[in-house]
Amino acid sequence: MKLKEMIPAVPFLNAVKTCPGEVFFRTPEGDRLNLKSLLSEYIFIGILENPLLRNAGEICCENDADYALLEEYLIQSAQKELQL
């Protein structure tokens, strides 16, 4: 799922820490940053500052239930909205 435009980094990363499964930021090139890793968090904060990088990537959760914990920061895809 894509990130909303202006998300606060610290609250988002705190929400990620509450997820039981792993949460990744996937780049268009296929790189995956594990957002529970401190090094990846630093890189991700830099990505958030650049709209082109932020909008090109997406959040991927290992457990589908984790999307509900992060829903206030994510944009639902059109496909998911049609299912509702």
CSV table of C-alpha atoms in Angstrom, one decimal:
chain,number,residue,atom,x,y,z
A,1,MET,CA,0.0,0.0,0.0
A,2,LYS,CA,1.1,3.5,-0.6
A,3,LEU,CA,1.9,6.1,2.1
A,4,LYS,CA,-0.3,9.2,2.5
A,5,GLU,CA,1.4,12.5,1.6
A,6,MET,CA,2.4,14.0,4.9
A,7,ILE,CA,2.9,11.4,7.6
A,8,PRO,CA,4.8,12.1,10.8
A,9,ALA,CA,7.9,9.8,10.8
A,10,VAL,CA,8.1,9.1,14.6
A,11,PRO,CA,4.4,8.1,15.1
A,12,PHE,CA,4.5,6.0,12.0
A,13,LEU,CA,7.6,4.1,13.1
A,14,ASN,CA,6.1,3.7,16.6
A,15,ALA,CA,3.0,2.1,15.0
A,16,VAL,CA,5.3,-0.2,12.9
A,17,LYS,CA,6.9,-1.4,16.2
A,18,THR,CA,3.4,-2.5,17.4
A,19,CYS,CA,3.0,-4.8,14.4
A,20,PRO,CA,3.6,-8.5,15.3
A,21,GLY,CA,5.0,-9.2,11.8
A,22,GLU,CA,7.8,-7.5,9.8
A,23,VAL,CA,6.9,-4.3,7.9
A,24,PHE,CA,8.9,-3.3,4.8
A,25,PHE,CA,9.2,-0.3,2.6
A,26,ARG,CA,9.7,-1.7,-1.0
A,27,THR,CA,11.3,0.5,-3.6
A,28,PRO,CA,10.4,0.3,-7.3
A,29,GLU,CA,13.8,-1.4,-7.8
A,30,GLY,CA,12.7,-4.2,-5.5
A,31,ASP,CA,14.8,-3.2,-2.5
A,32,ARG,CA,13.1,-3.9,0.9
A,33,LEU,CA,13.8,-1.8,4.0
A,34,ASN,CA,12.8,-3.6,7.2
A,35,LEU,CA,11.2,-0.8,9.1
A,36,LYS,CA,12.0,-2.5,12.4
A,37,SER,CA,15.7,-2.1,11.8
A,38,LEU,CA,17.3,1.1,13.2
A,39,LEU,CA,19.5,1.5,10.1
A,40,SER,CA,16.5,1.1,7.8
A,41,GLU,CA,14.5,3.6,9.9
A,42,TYR,CA,17.2,6.3,9.2
A,43,ILE,CA,17.1,5.6,5.5
A,44,PHE,CA,13.3,5.6,5.5
A,45,ILE,CA,13.2,9.0,7.2
A,46,GLY,CA,15.4,10.4,4.3
A,47,ILE,CA,13.0,8.8,1.9
A,48,LEU,CA,10.0,10.5,3.6
A,49,GLU,CA,11.6,13.9,2.9
A,50,ASN,CA,11.7,13.2,-0.8
A,51,PRO,CA,8.2,13.0,-2.4
A,52,LEU,CA,9.4,11.3,-5.5
A,53,LEU,CA,11.0,8.5,-3.5
A,54,ARG,CA,8.2,8.2,-1.0
A,55,ASN,CA,5.5,8.0,-3.6
A,56,ALA,CA,7.4,5.5,-5.8
A,57,GLY,CA,7.6,2.9,-2.9
A,58,GLU,CA,5.1,1.0,-1.0
A,59,ILE,CA,4.5,-0.5,2.5
A,60,CYS,CA,4.4,-4.3,2.6
A,61,CYS,CA,3.4,-6.2,5.8
A,62,GLU,CA,4.2,-9.8,6.4
A,63,ASN,CA,0.9,-10.2,8.3
A,64,ASP,CA,-2.2,-8.8,6.6
A,65,ALA,CA,-3.6,-7.9,10.0
A,66,ASP,CA,-0.7,-5.4,10.4
A,67,TYR,CA,-2.2,-3.2,7.7
A,68,ALA,CA,-5.1,-2.4,10.1
A,69,LEU,CA,-2.5,-1.1,12.7
A,70,LEU,CA,-1.0,1.3,10.1
A,71,GLU,CA,-4.2,2.2,8.2
A,72,GLU,CA,-4.2,5.9,9.3
A,73,TYR,CA,-0.9,6.3,7.4
A,74,LEU,CA,-1.8,4.3,4.3
A,75,ILE,CA,-3.8,4.9,1.2
A,76,GLN,CA,-6.1,2.0,0.3
A,77,SER,CA,-5.6,0.8,-3.3
A,78,ALA,CA,-8.6,1.1,-5.6
A,79,GLN,CA,-8.8,-2.7,-5.8
A,80,LYS,CA,-9.2,-3.0,-2.0
A,81,GLU,CA,-11.8,-0.2,-2.0
A,82,LEU,CA,-13.9,-2.1,-4.6
A,83,GLN,CA,-13.9,-5.2,-2.3
A,84,LEU,CA,-15.4,-3.2,0.6
